[in-house]
mmCIF file with all atom_site columns, C-alpha atoms in Angstrom:
data_model
loop_
_atom_site.group_PDB
_atom_site.id
_atom_site.type_symbol
_atom_site.label_atom_id
_atom_site.label_alt_id
_atom_site.label_comp_id
_atom_site.label_asym_id
_atom_site.label_entity_id
_atom_site.label_seq_id
_atom_site.pdbx_PDB_ins_code
_atom_site.Cartn_x
_atom_site.Cartn_y
_atom_site.Cartn_z
_atom_site.occupancy
_atom_site.B_iso_or_equiv
_atom_site.pdbx_formal_charge
_atom_site.auth_seq_id
_atom_site.auth_comp_id
_atom_site.auth_asym_id
_atom_site.auth_atom_id
_atom_site.pdbx_PDB_model_num
ATOM 1   C CA . MET A 1 1   ? 128.151 111.384 49.762 1.00 0.00 ? 1   MET A CA 1
ATOM 2   C CA . SER A 1 2   ? 126.531 111.736 53.282 1.00 0.00 ? 2   SER A CA 1
ATOM 3   C CA . HIS A 1 3   ? 126.669 110.117 56.574 1.00 0.00 ? 3   HIS A CA 1
ATOM 4   C CA . THR A 1 4   ? 124.388 109.580 59.454 1.00 0.00 ? 4   THR A CA 1
ATOM 5   C CA . PRO A 1 5   ? 125.546 110.741 62.852 1.00 0.00 ? 5   PRO A CA 1
ATOM 6   C CA . PRO A 1 6   ? 124.411 109.117 66.038 1.00 0.00 ? 6   PRO A CA 1
ATOM 7   C CA . ASP A 1 7   ? 121.201 111.102 66.300 1.00 0.00 ? 7   ASP A CA 1
ATOM 8   C CA . GLY A 1 8   ? 120.014 109.527 63.033 1.00 0.00 ? 8   GLY A CA 1
ATOM 9   C CA . ASN A 1 9   ? 119.659 112.610 60.787 1.00 0.00 ? 9   ASN A CA 1
ATOM 10  C CA . GLU A 1 10  ? 121.420 112.432 57.528 1.00 0.00 ? 10  GLU A CA 1
ATOM 11  C CA . VAL A 1 11  ? 123.998 115.139 57.075 1.00 0.00 ? 11  VAL A CA 1
ATOM 12  C CA . PRO A 1 12  ? 124.875 116.182 53.529 1.00 0.00 ? 12  PRO A CA 1
ATOM 13  C CA . GLU A 1 13  ? 128.554 115.851 52.401 1.00 0.00 ? 13  GLU A CA 1
ATOM 14  C CA . MET A 1 14  ? 130.346 119.248 52.697 1.00 0.00 ? 14  MET A CA 1
ATOM 15  C CA . GLN A 1 15  ? 132.752 120.453 50.230 1.00 0.00 ? 15  GLN A CA 1
ATOM 16  C CA . LYS A 1 16  ? 135.554 122.833 50.753 1.00 0.00 ? 16  LYS A CA 1
ATOM 17  C CA . LYS A 1 17  ? 135.754 125.653 48.396 1.00 0.00 ? 17  LYS A CA 1
ATOM 18  C CA . GLY A 1 18  ? 138.542 127.993 49.140 1.00 0.00 ? 18  GLY A CA 1
ATOM 19  C CA . GLU A 1 19  ? 138.109 128.829 52.782 1.00 0.00 ? 19  GLU A CA 1
ATOM 20  C CA . ALA A 1 20  ? 134.261 128.311 52.739 1.00 0.00 ? 20  ALA A CA 1
ATOM 21  C CA . ILE A 1 21  ? 132.542 125.073 53.391 1.00 0.00 ? 21  ILE A CA 1
ATOM 22  C CA . VAL A 1 22  ? 129.499 124.701 51.195 1.00 0.00 ? 22  VAL A CA 1
ATOM 23  C CA . LEU A 1 23  ? 126.781 122.172 51.598 1.00 0.00 ? 23  LEU A CA 1
ATOM 24  C CA . ASP A 1 24  ? 125.772 120.381 48.257 1.00 0.00 ? 24  ASP A CA 1
ATOM 25  C CA . ASN A 1 25  ? 122.160 121.424 48.630 1.00 0.00 ? 25  ASN A CA 1
ATOM 26  C CA . ASP A 1 26  ? 123.146 125.031 49.000 1.00 0.00 ? 26  ASP A CA 1
ATOM 27  C CA . ASN A 1 27  ? 123.801 125.321 45.205 1.00 0.00 ? 27  ASN A CA 1
ATOM 28  C CA . PRO A 1 28  ? 120.417 124.238 43.591 1.00 0.00 ? 28  PRO A CA 1
ATOM 29  C CA . ILE A 1 29  ? 120.251 124.043 39.890 1.00 0.00 ? 29  ILE A CA 1
ATOM 30  C CA . ASP A 1 30  ? 117.251 125.776 38.121 1.00 0.00 ? 30  ASP A CA 1
ATOM 31  C CA . PRO A 1 31  ? 115.495 123.044 36.226 1.00 0.00 ? 31  PRO A CA 1
ATOM 32  C CA . VAL A 1 32  ? 114.689 125.382 33.292 1.00 0.00 ? 32  VAL A CA 1
ATOM 33  C CA . THR A 1 33  ? 118.010 127.050 32.760 1.00 0.00 ? 33  THR A CA 1
ATOM 34  C CA . GLY A 1 34  ? 120.309 124.401 33.996 1.00 0.00 ? 34  GLY A CA 1
ATOM 35  C CA . LEU A 1 35  ? 122.195 127.231 35.992 1.00 0.00 ? 35  LEU A CA 1
ATOM 36  C CA . SER A 1 36  ? 123.190 126.839 39.648 1.00 0.00 ? 36  SER A CA 1
ATOM 37  C CA . ARG A 1 37  ? 122.486 129.432 42.302 1.00 0.00 ? 37  ARG A CA 1
ATOM 38  C CA . ARG A 1 38  ? 126.376 129.967 42.413 1.00 0.00 ? 38  ARG A CA 1
ATOM 39  C CA . GLU A 1 39  ? 126.514 130.457 38.556 1.00 0.00 ? 39  GLU A CA 1
ATOM 40  C CA . LYS A 1 40  ? 123.756 132.945 38.661 1.00 0.00 ? 40  LYS A CA 1
ATOM 41  C CA . ASP A 1 41  ? 125.497 134.741 41.477 1.00 0.00 ? 41  ASP A CA 1
ATOM 42  C CA . TYR A 1 42  ? 128.772 134.881 39.525 1.00 0.00 ? 42  TYR A CA 1
ATOM 43  C CA . VAL A 1 43  ? 126.964 136.480 36.612 1.00 0.00 ? 43  VAL A CA 1
ATOM 44  C CA . GLN A 1 44  ? 125.060 138.978 38.693 1.00 0.00 ? 44  GLN A CA 1
ATOM 45  C CA . HIS A 1 45  ? 127.920 139.975 40.726 1.00 0.00 ? 45  HIS A CA 1
ATOM 46  C CA . SER A 1 46  ? 130.291 140.530 37.781 1.00 0.00 ? 46  SER A CA 1
ATOM 47  C CA . TRP A 1 47  ? 127.461 142.453 35.850 1.00 0.00 ? 47  TRP A CA 1
ATOM 48  C CA . ASN A 1 48  ? 127.004 144.687 38.841 1.00 0.00 ? 48  ASN A CA 1
ATOM 49  C CA . LEU A 1 49  ? 130.603 145.889 38.372 1.00 0.00 ? 49  LEU A CA 1
ATOM 50  C CA . VAL A 1 50  ? 129.954 146.503 34.665 1.00 0.00 ? 50  VAL A CA 1
ATOM 51  C CA . ARG A 1 51  ? 126.720 148.199 35.193 1.00 0.00 ? 51  ARG A CA 1
ATOM 52  C CA . GLN A 1 52  ? 128.329 151.046 37.211 1.00 0.00 ? 52  GLN A CA 1
ATOM 53  C CA . ASP A 1 53  ? 129.139 152.611 33.718 1.00 0.00 ? 53  ASP A CA 1
ATOM 54  C CA . LEU A 1 54  ? 126.859 150.843 31.188 1.00 0.00 ? 54  LEU A CA 1
ATOM 55  C CA . LYS A 1 55  ? 127.514 153.623 28.602 1.00 0.00 ? 55  LYS A CA 1
ATOM 56  C CA . ALA A 1 56  ? 131.284 153.103 28.608 1.00 0.00 ? 56  ALA A CA 1
ATOM 57  C CA . ALA A 1 57  ? 130.743 149.318 28.657 1.00 0.00 ? 57  ALA A CA 1
ATOM 58  C CA . GLY A 1 58  ? 128.322 149.355 25.659 1.00 0.00 ? 58  GLY A CA 1
ATOM 59  C CA . LEU A 1 59  ? 130.555 151.479 23.588 1.00 0.00 ? 59  LEU A CA 1
ATOM 60  C CA . GLY A 1 60  ? 133.607 149.324 24.512 1.00 0.00 ? 60  GLY A CA 1
ATOM 61  C CA . PHE A 1 61  ? 131.796 146.183 23.808 1.00 0.00 ? 61  PHE A CA 1
ATOM 62  C CA . PHE A 1 62  ? 130.248 147.179 20.453 1.00 0.00 ? 62  PHE A CA 1
ATOM 63  C CA . HIS A 1 63  ? 133.559 148.515 19.333 1.00 0.00 ? 63  HIS A CA 1
ATOM 64  C CA . ALA A 1 64  ? 135.070 145.092 20.182 1.00 0.00 ? 64  ALA A CA 1
ATOM 65  C CA . PHE A 1 65  ? 132.198 143.404 18.437 1.00 0.00 ? 65  PHE A CA 1
ATOM 66  C CA . PHE A 1 66  ? 132.659 145.298 15.105 1.00 0.00 ? 66  PHE A CA 1
ATOM 67  C CA . HIS A 1 67  ? 136.403 144.863 15.397 1.00 0.00 ? 67  HIS A CA 1
ATOM 68  C CA . ALA A 1 68  ? 135.908 141.116 15.775 1.00 0.00 ? 68  ALA A CA 1
ATOM 69  C CA . HIS A 1 69  ? 133.074 140.975 13.186 1.00 0.00 ? 69  HIS A CA 1
ATOM 70  C CA . PRO A 1 70  ? 133.367 144.004 10.820 1.00 0.00 ? 70  PRO A CA 1
ATOM 71  C CA . GLU A 1 71  ? 131.028 142.221 8.301  1.00 0.00 ? 71  GLU A CA 1
ATOM 72  C CA . TYR A 1 72  ? 127.979 142.637 10.822 1.00 0.00 ? 72  TYR A CA 1
ATOM 73  C CA . LYS A 1 73  ? 128.157 146.449 10.592 1.00 0.00 ? 73  LYS A CA 1
ATOM 74  C CA . GLU A 1 74  ? 126.216 146.181 7.297  1.00 0.00 ? 74  GLU A CA 1
ATOM 75  C CA . LYS A 1 75  ? 123.172 144.931 9.296  1.00 0.00 ? 75  LYS A CA 1
ATOM 76  C CA . PHE A 1 76  ? 122.989 148.450 10.826 1.00 0.00 ? 76  PHE A CA 1
ATOM 77  C CA . LYS A 1 77  ? 121.674 150.818 8.374  1.00 0.00 ? 77  LYS A CA 1
ATOM 78  C CA . LYS A 1 78  ? 122.044 153.900 10.593 1.00 0.00 ? 78  LYS A CA 1
ATOM 79  C CA . PHE A 1 79  ? 125.722 153.574 10.845 1.00 0.00 ? 79  PHE A CA 1
ATOM 80  C CA . THR A 1 80  ? 126.805 151.236 8.130  1.00 0.00 ? 80  THR A CA 1
ATOM 81  C CA . ASP A 1 81  ? 128.818 153.954 6.326  1.00 0.00 ? 81  ASP A CA 1
ATOM 82  C CA . ILE A 1 82  ? 130.404 155.472 9.472  1.00 0.00 ? 82  ILE A CA 1
ATOM 83  C CA . PRO A 1 83  ? 134.162 154.787 9.687  1.00 0.00 ? 83  PRO A CA 1
ATOM 84  C CA . ALA A 1 84  ? 135.192 152.510 12.419 1.00 0.00 ? 84  ALA A CA 1
ATOM 85  C CA . ASP A 1 85  ? 137.198 155.212 14.245 1.00 0.00 ? 85  ASP A CA 1
ATOM 86  C CA . LYS A 1 86  ? 134.057 157.496 14.218 1.00 0.00 ? 86  LYS A CA 1
ATOM 87  C CA . LEU A 1 87  ? 131.430 155.108 15.331 1.00 0.00 ? 87  LEU A CA 1
ATOM 88  C CA . ILE A 1 88  ? 131.708 155.920 19.155 1.00 0.00 ? 88  ILE A CA 1
ATOM 89  C CA . GLU A 1 89  ? 130.692 159.593 18.276 1.00 0.00 ? 89  GLU A CA 1
ATOM 90  C CA . ASN A 1 90  ? 127.668 158.377 16.321 1.00 0.00 ? 90  ASN A CA 1
ATOM 91  C CA . ARG A 1 91  ? 124.319 158.879 18.072 1.00 0.00 ? 91  ARG A CA 1
ATOM 92  C CA . ALA A 1 92  ? 122.707 155.750 16.502 1.00 0.00 ? 92  ALA A CA 1
ATOM 93  C CA . PHE A 1 93  ? 125.636 153.675 17.499 1.00 0.00 ? 93  PHE A CA 1
ATOM 94  C CA . GLN A 1 94  ? 125.505 154.923 20.966 1.00 0.00 ? 94  GLN A CA 1
ATOM 95  C CA . VAL A 1 95  ? 121.947 154.315 21.243 1.00 0.00 ? 95  VAL A CA 1
ATOM 96  C CA . HIS A 1 96  ? 122.147 150.710 20.022 1.00 0.00 ? 96  HIS A CA 1
ATOM 97  C CA . ALA A 1 97  ? 125.114 150.044 22.228 1.00 0.00 ? 97  ALA A CA 1
ATOM 98  C CA . MET A 1 98  ? 122.883 151.146 25.307 1.00 0.00 ? 98  MET A CA 1
ATOM 99  C CA . SER A 1 99  ? 120.079 149.027 23.932 1.00 0.00 ? 99  SER A CA 1
ATOM 100 C CA . VAL A 1 100 ? 122.438 145.871 24.041 1.00 0.00 ? 100 VAL A CA 1
ATOM 101 C CA . MET A 1 101 ? 123.533 146.843 27.569 1.00 0.00 ? 101 MET A CA 1
ATOM 102 C CA . ASN A 1 102 ? 119.966 147.183 28.702 1.00 0.00 ? 102 ASN A CA 1
ATOM 103 C CA . ALA A 1 103 ? 119.227 143.839 27.115 1.00 0.00 ? 103 ALA A CA 1
ATOM 104 C CA . VAL A 1 104 ? 122.078 142.121 29.001 1.00 0.00 ? 104 VAL A CA 1
ATOM 105 C CA . THR A 1 105 ? 120.944 143.921 32.256 1.00 0.00 ? 105 THR A CA 1
ATOM 106 C CA . MET A 1 106 ? 117.350 142.532 31.735 1.00 0.00 ? 106 MET A CA 1
ATOM 107 C CA . VAL A 1 107 ? 118.871 139.015 31.303 1.00 0.00 ? 107 VAL A CA 1
ATOM 108 C CA . VAL A 1 108 ? 121.009 139.272 34.493 1.00 0.00 ? 108 VAL A CA 1
ATOM 109 C CA . ASP A 1 109 ? 118.222 140.895 36.394 1.00 0.00 ? 109 ASP A CA 1
ATOM 110 C CA . THR A 1 110 ? 115.654 138.194 35.490 1.00 0.00 ? 110 THR A CA 1
ATOM 111 C CA . LEU A 1 111 ? 117.777 134.999 35.997 1.00 0.00 ? 111 LEU A CA 1
ATOM 112 C CA . ASP A 1 112 ? 115.529 134.157 38.861 1.00 0.00 ? 112 ASP A CA 1
ATOM 113 C CA . ASP A 1 113 ? 112.256 134.987 37.038 1.00 0.00 ? 113 ASP A CA 1
ATOM 114 C CA . VAL A 1 114 ? 112.450 132.341 34.241 1.00 0.00 ? 114 VAL A CA 1
ATOM 115 C CA . PRO A 1 115 ? 109.078 132.923 32.658 1.00 0.00 ? 115 PRO A CA 1
ATOM 116 C CA . LYS A 1 116 ? 109.832 136.597 32.264 1.00 0.00 ? 116 LYS A CA 1
ATOM 117 C CA . LEU A 1 117 ? 113.366 135.887 30.927 1.00 0.00 ? 117 LEU A CA 1
ATOM 118 C CA . VAL A 1 118 ? 112.067 133.390 28.365 1.00 0.00 ? 118 VAL A CA 1
ATOM 119 C CA . ASN A 1 119 ? 109.301 135.682 27.209 1.00 0.00 ? 119 ASN A CA 1
ATOM 120 C CA . ALA A 1 120 ? 111.651 138.655 26.812 1.00 0.00 ? 120 ALA A CA 1
ATOM 121 C CA . LEU A 1 121 ? 114.193 136.461 25.022 1.00 0.00 ? 121 LEU A CA 1
ATOM 122 C CA . LYS A 1 122 ? 111.693 134.964 22.508 1.00 0.00 ? 122 LYS A CA 1
ATOM 123 C CA . ASN A 1 123 ? 110.457 138.632 21.770 1.00 0.00 ? 123 ASN A CA 1
ATOM 124 C CA . LEU A 1 124 ? 114.142 139.674 21.353 1.00 0.00 ? 124 LEU A CA 1
ATOM 125 C CA . GLY A 1 125 ? 114.462 136.917 18.734 1.00 0.00 ? 125 GLY A CA 1
ATOM 126 C CA . THR A 1 126 ? 111.245 138.006 17.019 1.00 0.00 ? 126 THR A CA 1
ATOM 127 C CA . SER A 1 127 ? 112.286 141.573 16.821 1.00 0.00 ? 127 SER A CA 1
ATOM 128 C CA . HIS A 1 128 ? 115.810 140.646 15.502 1.00 0.00 ? 128 HIS A CA 1
ATOM 129 C CA . GLY A 1 129 ? 114.454 138.082 13.011 1.00 0.00 ? 129 GLY A CA 1
ATOM 130 C CA . ARG A 1 130 ? 112.763 140.882 11.141 1.00 0.00 ? 130 ARG A CA 1
ATOM 131 C CA . HIS A 1 131 ? 116.139 142.212 10.298 1.00 0.00 ? 131 HIS A CA 1
ATOM 132 C CA . ASN A 1 132 ? 117.550 138.899 9.028  1.00 0.00 ? 132 ASN A CA 1
ATOM 133 C CA . ILE A 1 133 ? 119.663 138.533 12.341 1.00 0.00 ? 133 ILE A CA 1
ATOM 134 C CA . GLN A 1 134 ? 120.423 134.875 12.700 1.00 0.00 ? 134 GLN A CA 1
ATOM 135 C CA . VAL A 1 135 ? 121.522 132.499 15.393 1.00 0.00 ? 135 VAL A CA 1
ATOM 136 C CA . SER A 1 136 ? 125.159 132.784 14.370 1.00 0.00 ? 136 SER A CA 1
ATOM 137 C CA . HIS A 1 137 ? 125.057 136.565 14.974 1.00 0.00 ? 137 HIS A CA 1
ATOM 138 C CA . PHE A 1 138 ? 123.915 135.926 18.526 1.00 0.00 ? 138 PHE A CA 1
ATOM 139 C CA . ARG A 1 139 ? 126.391 133.243 19.043 1.00 0.00 ? 139 ARG A CA 1
ATOM 140 C CA . SER A 1 140 ? 129.214 135.712 17.933 1.00 0.00 ? 140 SER A CA 1
ATOM 141 C CA . LEU A 1 141 ? 127.858 138.457 20.113 1.00 0.00 ? 141 LEU A CA 1
ATOM 142 C CA . ALA A 1 142 ? 127.980 136.094 23.105 1.00 0.00 ? 142 ALA A CA 1
ATOM 143 C CA . VAL A 1 143 ? 131.546 135.099 22.409 1.00 0.00 ? 143 VAL A CA 1
ATOM 144 C CA . VAL A 1 144 ? 132.632 138.684 22.081 1.00 0.00 ? 144 VAL A CA 1
ATOM 145 C CA . LEU A 1 145 ? 130.717 139.605 25.242 1.00 0.00 ? 145 LEU A CA 1
ATOM 146 C CA . VAL A 1 146 ? 132.609 136.988 27.183 1.00 0.00 ? 146 VAL A CA 1
ATOM 147 C CA . ALA A 1 147 ? 135.887 138.121 25.797 1.00 0.00 ? 147 ALA A CA 1
ATOM 148 C CA . PHE A 1 148 ? 135.034 141.704 26.445 1.00 0.00 ? 148 PHE A CA 1
ATOM 149 C CA . LEU A 1 149 ? 134.024 141.093 30.217 1.00 0.00 ? 149 LEU A CA 1
ATOM 150 C CA . GLU A 1 150 ? 137.189 139.149 30.773 1.00 0.00 ? 150 GLU A CA 1
ATOM 151 C CA . SER A 1 151 ? 139.267 141.997 29.314 1.00 0.00 ? 151 SER A CA 1
ATOM 152 C CA . ALA A 1 152 ? 137.319 144.669 31.087 1.00 0.00 ? 152 ALA A CA 1
ATOM 153 C CA . LEU A 1 153 ? 137.146 143.117 34.506 1.00 0.00 ? 153 LEU A CA 1
ATOM 154 C CA . GLY A 1 154 ? 140.638 141.379 34.407 1.00 0.00 ? 154 GLY A CA 1
ATOM 155 C CA . PRO A 1 155 ? 141.594 137.950 35.674 1.00 0.00 ? 155 PRO A CA 1
ATOM 156 C CA . GLU A 1 156 ? 141.056 138.717 39.331 1.00 0.00 ? 156 GLU A CA 1
ATOM 157 C CA . LEU A 1 157 ? 137.347 139.475 38.844 1.00 0.00 ? 157 LEU A CA 1
ATOM 158 C CA . PHE A 1 158 ? 136.808 137.396 35.912 1.00 0.00 ? 158 PHE A CA 1
ATOM 159 C CA . GLN A 1 159 ? 137.982 134.027 37.056 1.00 0.00 ? 159 GLN A CA 1
ATOM 160 C CA . ASP A 1 160 ? 137.391 130.891 35.299 1.00 0.00 ? 160 ASP A CA 1
ATOM 161 C CA . ASP A 1 161 ? 134.237 129.895 37.386 1.00 0.00 ? 161 ASP A CA 1
ATOM 162 C CA . VAL A 1 162 ? 132.787 133.468 36.429 1.00 0.00 ? 162 VAL A CA 1
ATOM 163 C CA . LYS A 1 163 ? 133.656 132.945 32.818 1.00 0.00 ? 163 LYS A CA 1
ATOM 164 C CA . GLN A 1 164 ? 132.116 129.487 32.580 1.00 0.00 ? 164 GLN A CA 1
ATOM 165 C CA . SER A 1 165 ? 128.947 130.816 34.359 1.00 0.00 ? 165 SER A CA 1
ATOM 166 C CA . TRP A 1 166 ? 128.609 133.581 31.696 1.00 0.00 ? 166 TRP A CA 1
ATOM 167 C CA . ILE A 1 167 ? 129.247 131.084 28.843 1.00 0.00 ? 167 ILE A CA 1
ATOM 168 C CA . LYS A 1 168 ? 126.587 128.759 30.254 1.00 0.00 ? 168 LYS A CA 1
ATOM 169 C CA . ALA A 1 169 ? 124.130 131.641 30.827 1.00 0.00 ? 169 ALA A CA 1
ATOM 170 C CA . LEU A 1 170 ? 124.668 133.016 27.250 1.00 0.00 ? 170 LEU A CA 1
ATOM 171 C CA . ASP A 1 171 ? 124.305 129.660 25.832 1.00 0.00 ? 171 ASP A CA 1
ATOM 172 C CA . VAL A 1 172 ? 120.870 129.574 27.393 1.00 0.00 ? 172 VAL A CA 1
ATOM 173 C CA . VAL A 1 173 ? 120.152 133.071 26.206 1.00 0.00 ? 173 VAL A CA 1
ATOM 174 C CA . VAL A 1 174 ? 120.939 132.215 22.482 1.00 0.00 ? 174 VAL A CA 1
ATOM 175 C CA . THR A 1 175 ? 119.067 128.989 22.711 1.00 0.00 ? 175 THR A CA 1
ATOM 176 C CA . VAL A 1 176 ? 116.001 130.751 23.787 1.00 0.00 ? 176 VAL A CA 1
ATOM 177 C CA . VAL A 1 177 ? 116.358 133.730 21.432 1.00 0.00 ? 177 VAL A CA 1
ATOM 178 C CA . ALA A 1 178 ? 116.685 131.168 18.687 1.00 0.00 ? 178 ALA A CA 1
ATOM 179 C CA . THR A 1 179 ? 113.208 130.051 19.414 1.00 0.00 ? 179 THR A CA 1
ATOM 180 C CA . GLY A 1 180 ? 111.939 133.512 18.512 1.00 0.00 ? 180 GLY A CA 1
ATOM 181 C CA . LEU A 1 181 ? 113.745 133.823 15.194 1.00 0.00 ? 181 LEU A CA 1
ATOM 182 C CA . PRO A 1 182 ? 111.909 132.955 12.028 1.00 0.00 ? 182 PRO A CA 1
ATOM 183 C CA . HIS A 1 183 ? 114.380 130.129 10.972 1.00 0.00 ? 183 HIS A CA 1
ATOM 184 C CA . THR A 1 184 ? 116.525 128.563 13.429 1.00 0.00 ? 184 THR A CA 1
ATOM 185 C CA . SER A 1 185 ? 119.788 127.384 11.897 1.00 0.00 ? 185 SER A CA 1
ATOM 186 C CA . PRO A 1 186 ? 121.467 124.050 12.800 1.00 0.00 ? 186 PRO A CA 1
ATOM 187 C CA . GLY A 1 187 ? 123.979 126.101 14.845 1.00 0.00 ? 187 GLY A CA 1
ATOM 188 C CA . ALA A 1 188 ? 121.300 126.994 17.402 1.00 0.00 ? 188 ALA A CA 1
ATOM 189 C CA . THR A 1 189 ? 122.388 124.387 19.810 1.00 0.00 ? 189 THR A CA 1
ATOM 190 C CA . GLU A 1 190 ? 126.119 124.894 19.474 1.00 0.00 ? 190 GLU A CA 1
ATOM 191 C CA . SER A 1 191 ? 127.918 126.348 22.419 1.00 0.00 ? 191 SER A CA 1
ATOM 192 C CA . THR A 1 192 ? 129.525 129.754 22.736 1.00 0.00 ? 192 THR A CA 1
ATOM 193 C CA . ALA A 1 193 ? 132.576 128.214 24.241 1.00 0.00 ? 193 ALA A CA 1
ATOM 194 C CA . ASN A 1 194 ? 135.754 128.383 22.093 1.00 0.00 ? 194 ASN A CA 1
#
């Protein structure tokens, strides 16, 4: 709601958020991604904390991913037969973990360059489709990534607004990646939220 002061200029309604007062129009929503400026900021700020040690984050995330989905390990020929407790020492595992962290970094860094983001995500879908990776695999990865970030950053840095922003951003990521996969499954539009 807005009001018109005596000078005749309409003033947008202000909202109180914590101690800050925010004008409604200070949080525009991207028409393509549906992400607000604030949601993008939450994702970018929290990732800046993670990117300080991407190698450790990648190894920790991928360890969590295979712990949650041990059946997915068979998709990775270079370390399928490596015992779970030895994965972190495996060079192929390390390289793939960094590759995923670099992909997440690319997503975070291009949230404001939607054409570049969409192109990169479609290409990611195409390249993974050749290995019979499906939308459900990307959905599972997104769910584990959110849980990993929540655990790694803790409740003080990964508050609900940050978590919901990541869920929303990763929903966009998976939806666009799905367009690059050869066969999009019916689950392509399901949310990563649990």
